PDB file of C-alpha atoms and ligand atoms in Angstrom:
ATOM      1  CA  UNK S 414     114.527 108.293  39.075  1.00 48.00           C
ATOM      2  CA  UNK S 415     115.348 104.444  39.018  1.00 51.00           C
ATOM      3  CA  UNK S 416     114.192 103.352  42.653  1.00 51.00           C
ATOM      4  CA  UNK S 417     115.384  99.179  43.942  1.00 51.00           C
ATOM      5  CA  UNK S 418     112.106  97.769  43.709  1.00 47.00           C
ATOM      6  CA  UNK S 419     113.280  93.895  44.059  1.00 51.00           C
ATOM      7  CA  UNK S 420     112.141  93.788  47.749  1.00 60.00           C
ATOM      8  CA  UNK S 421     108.634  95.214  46.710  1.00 71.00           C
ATOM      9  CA  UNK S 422     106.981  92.512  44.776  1.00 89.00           C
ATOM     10  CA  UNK S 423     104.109  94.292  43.163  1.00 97.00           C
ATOM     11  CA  UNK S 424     100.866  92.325  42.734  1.00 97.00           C
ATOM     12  CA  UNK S 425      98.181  94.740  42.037  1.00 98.00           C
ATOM     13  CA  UNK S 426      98.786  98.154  39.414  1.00 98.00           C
ATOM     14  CA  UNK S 427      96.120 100.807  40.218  1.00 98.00           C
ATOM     15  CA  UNK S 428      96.101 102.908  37.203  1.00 98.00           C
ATOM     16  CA  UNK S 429      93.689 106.375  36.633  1.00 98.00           C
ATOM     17  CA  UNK S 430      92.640 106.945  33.546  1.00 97.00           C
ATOM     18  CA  UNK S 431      92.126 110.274  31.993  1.00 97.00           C
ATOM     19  CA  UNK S 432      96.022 111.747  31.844  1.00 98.00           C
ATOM     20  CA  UNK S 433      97.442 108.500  32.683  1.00 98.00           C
ATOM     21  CA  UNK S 434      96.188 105.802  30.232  1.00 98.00           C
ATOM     22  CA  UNK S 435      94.920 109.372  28.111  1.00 98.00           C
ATOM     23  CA  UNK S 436      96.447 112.269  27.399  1.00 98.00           C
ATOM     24  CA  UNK S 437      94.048 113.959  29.314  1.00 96.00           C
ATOM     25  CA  UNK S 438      92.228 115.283  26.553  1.00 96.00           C
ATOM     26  CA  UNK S 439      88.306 114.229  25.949  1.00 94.00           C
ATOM     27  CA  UNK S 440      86.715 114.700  22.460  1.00 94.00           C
ATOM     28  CA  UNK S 441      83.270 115.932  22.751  1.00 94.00           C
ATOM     29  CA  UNK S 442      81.016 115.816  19.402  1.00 95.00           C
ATOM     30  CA  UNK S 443      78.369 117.515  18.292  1.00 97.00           C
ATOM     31  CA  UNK S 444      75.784 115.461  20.184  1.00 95.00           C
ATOM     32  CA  UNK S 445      78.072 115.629  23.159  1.00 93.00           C
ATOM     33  CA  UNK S 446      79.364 112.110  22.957  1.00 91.00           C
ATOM     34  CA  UNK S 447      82.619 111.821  24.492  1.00 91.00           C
ATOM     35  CA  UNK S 448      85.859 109.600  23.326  1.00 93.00           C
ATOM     36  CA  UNK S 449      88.975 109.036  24.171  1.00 94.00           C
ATOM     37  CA  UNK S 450      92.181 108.365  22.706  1.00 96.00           C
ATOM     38  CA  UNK S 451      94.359 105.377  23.771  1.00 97.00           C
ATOM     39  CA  UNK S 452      97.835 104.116  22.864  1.00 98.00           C
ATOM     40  CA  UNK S 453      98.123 101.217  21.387  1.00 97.00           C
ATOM     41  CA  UNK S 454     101.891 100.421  23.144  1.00 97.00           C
ATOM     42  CA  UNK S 455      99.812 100.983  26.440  1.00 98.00           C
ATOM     43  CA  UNK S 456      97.593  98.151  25.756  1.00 98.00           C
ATOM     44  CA  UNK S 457     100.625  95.518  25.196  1.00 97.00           C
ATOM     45  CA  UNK S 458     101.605  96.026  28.224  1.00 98.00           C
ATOM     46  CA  UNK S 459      98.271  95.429  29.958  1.00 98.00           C
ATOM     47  CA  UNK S 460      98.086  92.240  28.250  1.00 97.00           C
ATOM     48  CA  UNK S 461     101.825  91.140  29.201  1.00 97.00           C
ATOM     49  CA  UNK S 462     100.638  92.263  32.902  1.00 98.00           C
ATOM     50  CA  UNK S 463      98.192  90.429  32.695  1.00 97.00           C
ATOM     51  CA  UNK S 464     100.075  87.378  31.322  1.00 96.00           C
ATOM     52  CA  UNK S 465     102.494  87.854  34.274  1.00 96.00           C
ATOM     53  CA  UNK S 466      98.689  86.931  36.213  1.00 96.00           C
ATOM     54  CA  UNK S 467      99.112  90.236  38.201  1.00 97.00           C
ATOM     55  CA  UNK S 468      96.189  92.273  39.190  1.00 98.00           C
ATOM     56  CA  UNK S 469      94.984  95.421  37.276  1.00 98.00           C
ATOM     57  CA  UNK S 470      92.627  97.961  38.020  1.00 98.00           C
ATOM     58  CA  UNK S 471      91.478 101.557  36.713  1.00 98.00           C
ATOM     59  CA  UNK S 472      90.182 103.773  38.814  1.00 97.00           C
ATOM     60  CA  UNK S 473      88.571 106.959  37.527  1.00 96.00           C
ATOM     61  CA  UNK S 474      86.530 109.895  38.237  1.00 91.00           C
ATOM     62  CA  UNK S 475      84.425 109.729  34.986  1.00 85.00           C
ATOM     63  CA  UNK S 476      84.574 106.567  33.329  1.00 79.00           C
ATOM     64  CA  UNK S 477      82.619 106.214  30.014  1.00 87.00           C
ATOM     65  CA  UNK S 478      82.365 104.132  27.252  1.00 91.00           C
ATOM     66  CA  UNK S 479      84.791 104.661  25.513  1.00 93.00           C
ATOM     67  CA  UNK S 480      87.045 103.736  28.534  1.00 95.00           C
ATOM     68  CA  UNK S 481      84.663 100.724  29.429  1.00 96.00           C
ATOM     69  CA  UNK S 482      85.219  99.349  25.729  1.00 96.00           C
ATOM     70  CA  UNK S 483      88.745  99.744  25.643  1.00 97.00           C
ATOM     71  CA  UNK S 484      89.519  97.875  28.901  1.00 97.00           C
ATOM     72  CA  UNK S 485      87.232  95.049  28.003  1.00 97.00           C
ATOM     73  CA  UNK S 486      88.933  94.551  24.603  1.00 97.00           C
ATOM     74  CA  UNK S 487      92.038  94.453  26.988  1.00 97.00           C
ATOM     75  CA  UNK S 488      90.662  91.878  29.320  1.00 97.00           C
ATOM     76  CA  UNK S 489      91.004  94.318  32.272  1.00 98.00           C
ATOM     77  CA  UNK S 490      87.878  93.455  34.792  1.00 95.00           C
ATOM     78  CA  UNK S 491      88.740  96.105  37.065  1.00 96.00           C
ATOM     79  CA  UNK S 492      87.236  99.678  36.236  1.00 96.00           C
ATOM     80  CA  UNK S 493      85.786 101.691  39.146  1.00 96.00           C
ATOM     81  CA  UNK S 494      84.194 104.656  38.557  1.00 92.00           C
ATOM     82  CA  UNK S 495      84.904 106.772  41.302  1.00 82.00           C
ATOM     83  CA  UNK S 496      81.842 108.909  42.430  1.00 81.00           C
ATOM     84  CA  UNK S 497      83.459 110.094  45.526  1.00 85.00           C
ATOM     85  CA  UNK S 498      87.244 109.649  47.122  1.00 92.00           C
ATOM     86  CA  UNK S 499      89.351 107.366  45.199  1.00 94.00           C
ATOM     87  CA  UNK S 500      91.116 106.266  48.498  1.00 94.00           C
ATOM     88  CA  UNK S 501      88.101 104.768  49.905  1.00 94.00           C
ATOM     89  CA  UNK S 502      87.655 102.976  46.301  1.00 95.00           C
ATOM     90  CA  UNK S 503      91.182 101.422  46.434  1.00 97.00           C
ATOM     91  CA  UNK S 504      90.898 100.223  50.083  1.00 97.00           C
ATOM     92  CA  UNK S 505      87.751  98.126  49.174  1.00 96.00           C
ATOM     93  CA  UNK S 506      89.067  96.837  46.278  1.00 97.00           C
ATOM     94  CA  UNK S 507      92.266  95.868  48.363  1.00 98.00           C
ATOM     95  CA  UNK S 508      90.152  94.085  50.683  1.00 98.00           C
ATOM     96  CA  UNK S 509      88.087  92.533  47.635  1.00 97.00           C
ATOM     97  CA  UNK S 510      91.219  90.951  46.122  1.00 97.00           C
ATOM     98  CA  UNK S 511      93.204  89.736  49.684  1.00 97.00           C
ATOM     99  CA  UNK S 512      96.583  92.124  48.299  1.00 97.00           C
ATOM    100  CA  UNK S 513      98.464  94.314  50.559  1.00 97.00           C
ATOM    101  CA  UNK S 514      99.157  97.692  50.063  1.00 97.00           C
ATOM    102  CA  UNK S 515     102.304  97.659  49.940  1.00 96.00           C
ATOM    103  CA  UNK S 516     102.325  94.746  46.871  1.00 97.00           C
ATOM    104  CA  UNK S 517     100.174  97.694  45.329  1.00 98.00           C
ATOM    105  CA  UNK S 518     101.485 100.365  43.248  1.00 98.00           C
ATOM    106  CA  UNK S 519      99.158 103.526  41.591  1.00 98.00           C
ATOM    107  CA  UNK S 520     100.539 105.704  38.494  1.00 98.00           C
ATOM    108  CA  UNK S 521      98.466 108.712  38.828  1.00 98.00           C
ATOM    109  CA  UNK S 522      98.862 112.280  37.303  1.00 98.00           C
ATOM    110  CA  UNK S 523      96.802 114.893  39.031  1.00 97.00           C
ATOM    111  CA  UNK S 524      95.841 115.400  42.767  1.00 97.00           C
ATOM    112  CA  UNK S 525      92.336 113.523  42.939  1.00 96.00           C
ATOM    113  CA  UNK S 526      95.531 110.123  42.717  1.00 97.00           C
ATOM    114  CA  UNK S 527      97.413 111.542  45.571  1.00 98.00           C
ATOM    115  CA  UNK S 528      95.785 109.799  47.976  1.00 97.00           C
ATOM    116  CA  UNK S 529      95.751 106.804  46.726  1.00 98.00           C
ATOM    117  CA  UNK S 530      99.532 107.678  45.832  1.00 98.00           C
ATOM    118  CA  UNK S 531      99.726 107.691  49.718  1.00 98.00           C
ATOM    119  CA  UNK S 532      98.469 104.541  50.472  1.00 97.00           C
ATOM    120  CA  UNK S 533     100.452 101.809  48.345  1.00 98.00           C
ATOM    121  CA  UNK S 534     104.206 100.396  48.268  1.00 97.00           C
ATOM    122  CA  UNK S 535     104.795 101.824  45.175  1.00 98.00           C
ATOM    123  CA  UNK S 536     103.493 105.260  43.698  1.00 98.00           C
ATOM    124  CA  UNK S 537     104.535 106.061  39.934  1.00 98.00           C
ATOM    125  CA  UNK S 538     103.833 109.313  38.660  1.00 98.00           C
ATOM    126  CA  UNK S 539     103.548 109.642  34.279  1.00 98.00           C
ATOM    127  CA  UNK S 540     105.957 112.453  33.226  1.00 98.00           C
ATOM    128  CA  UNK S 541     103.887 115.208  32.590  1.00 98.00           C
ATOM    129  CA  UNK S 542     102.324 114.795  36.237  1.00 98.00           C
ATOM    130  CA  UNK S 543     101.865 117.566  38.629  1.00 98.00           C
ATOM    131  CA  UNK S 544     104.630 118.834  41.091  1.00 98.00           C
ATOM    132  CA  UNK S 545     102.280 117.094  44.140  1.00 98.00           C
ATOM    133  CA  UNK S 546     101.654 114.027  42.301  1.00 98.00           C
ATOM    134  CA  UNK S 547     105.815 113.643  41.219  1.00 98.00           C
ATOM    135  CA  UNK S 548     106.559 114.478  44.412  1.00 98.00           C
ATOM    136  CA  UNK S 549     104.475 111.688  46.106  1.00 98.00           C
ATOM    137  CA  UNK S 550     105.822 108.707  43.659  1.00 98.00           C
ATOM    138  CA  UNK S 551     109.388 106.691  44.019  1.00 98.00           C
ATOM    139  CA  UNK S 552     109.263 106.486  40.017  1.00 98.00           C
ATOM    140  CA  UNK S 553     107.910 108.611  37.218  1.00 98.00           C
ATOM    141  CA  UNK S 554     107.816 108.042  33.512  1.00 98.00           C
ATOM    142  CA  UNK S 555     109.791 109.908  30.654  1.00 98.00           C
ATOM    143  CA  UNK S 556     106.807 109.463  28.334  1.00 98.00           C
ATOM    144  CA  UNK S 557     103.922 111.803  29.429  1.00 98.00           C
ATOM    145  CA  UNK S 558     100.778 110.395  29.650  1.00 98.00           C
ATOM    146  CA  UNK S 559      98.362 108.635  26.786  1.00 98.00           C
ATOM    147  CA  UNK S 560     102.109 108.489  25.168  1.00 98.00           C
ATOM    148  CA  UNK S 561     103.700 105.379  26.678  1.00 98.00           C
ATOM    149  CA  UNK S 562     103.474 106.717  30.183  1.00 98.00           C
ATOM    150  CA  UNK S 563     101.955 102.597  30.845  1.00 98.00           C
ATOM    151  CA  UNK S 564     103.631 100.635  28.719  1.00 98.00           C
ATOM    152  CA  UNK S 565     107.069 102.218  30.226  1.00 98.00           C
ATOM    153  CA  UNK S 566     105.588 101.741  33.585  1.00 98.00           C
ATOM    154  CA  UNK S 567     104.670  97.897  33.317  1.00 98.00           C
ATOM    155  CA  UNK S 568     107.846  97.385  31.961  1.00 97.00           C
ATOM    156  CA  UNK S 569     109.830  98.809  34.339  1.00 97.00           C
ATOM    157  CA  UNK S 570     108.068  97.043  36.932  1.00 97.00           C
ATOM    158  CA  UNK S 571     107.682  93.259  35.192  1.00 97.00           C
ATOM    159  CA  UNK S 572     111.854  93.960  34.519  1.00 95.00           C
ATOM    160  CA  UNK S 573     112.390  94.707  38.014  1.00 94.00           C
ATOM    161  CA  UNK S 574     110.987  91.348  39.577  1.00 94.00           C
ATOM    162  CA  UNK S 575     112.422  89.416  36.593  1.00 94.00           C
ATOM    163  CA  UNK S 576     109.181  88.635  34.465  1.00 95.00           C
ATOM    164  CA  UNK S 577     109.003  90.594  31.977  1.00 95.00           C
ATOM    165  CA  UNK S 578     110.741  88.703  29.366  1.00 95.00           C
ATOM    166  CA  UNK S 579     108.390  85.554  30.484  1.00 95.00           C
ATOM    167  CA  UNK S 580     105.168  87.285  29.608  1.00 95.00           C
ATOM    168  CA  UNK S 581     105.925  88.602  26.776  1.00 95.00           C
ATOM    169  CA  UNK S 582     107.269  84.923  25.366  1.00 92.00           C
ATOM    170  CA  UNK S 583     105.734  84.519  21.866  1.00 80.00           C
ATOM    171  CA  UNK S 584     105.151  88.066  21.003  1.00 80.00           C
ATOM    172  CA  UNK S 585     108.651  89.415  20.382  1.00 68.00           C
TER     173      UNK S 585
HETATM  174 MG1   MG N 899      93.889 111.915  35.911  1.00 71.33          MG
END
């Protein structure tokens, strides 16, 4: 599961939302509101990403705002709703910010991701991905997603290039 990622140098995390930073579940009410539910271990590791002064971004296919709220209260300026192809999203938005693909890496979970999956240096899959999606990534969680799936992700990758323990200086 472990792939050598020191070569990679990762600038820019591309992460979906529902099933990824979500469980993939949506709560509808009776006046057809929807929320989400986010995990509160995911959002540390946004921030130490963030601290690390790497690029974030969320792409999705339906947004909200619930979503919106949480990744403001996160500081995360990135979130494209996706309307059509999410490929086409992600190579705007890799023109937009000057970073390669391959200093990119997407966590995705179901097979709207894949080709964005395709695209970058390094794909990460959350656990409870499916077959195409885990079969597409060099790395995949053990915590499914909405359950960690992000914070284990961020780790892994801010402990790979040797920064984790930097941006996360004052919080431990
Ligand atoms: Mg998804």
């Amino acid at each position: 599961m472990v792939e050598q990622t020191s070569a990679l140098n990762i600038q820019l995390l591309i992460l979906d939302a529902d099933g990824v930073l979500t469980d993939g579940g949506i709560f509808v009410d009776d006046q057809g509101n929807e929320t989400k539910r986010f995990n509160v271990r995911d959002g540390f590791a946004i921030r130490a990403w963030l601290a690390a002064r790497k690029e974030i971004a969320v792409i999705t296919g339906r947004g909200g705002l619930a979503l919106r709220h949480r990744l403001n209260g996160l500081g995360v300026k990135n979130l494209i709703s996706a309307s059509g192809p999410k490929k086409k999203v992600l190579e705007d938005l890799l023109q937009q910010l000057g970073i390669a693909a391959q200093h990119t890496a997407v966590m995705g979970d179901d097979l709207p991701d894949l080709p964005m999956l395709k695209m970058v240096g390094f794909p990460m899959a959350v656990a409870d991905a499916t077959p195409e999606i885990k079969a597409a990534a060099k790395w995949h969680s053990t915590k499914n997603g909405g359950n960690g799936a992000v914070r284990e992700a961020v780790e892994f990758l801010l402990k790979s290039s040797g920064e984790w323990d930097k941006a996360v200086e004052g919080w431990g």
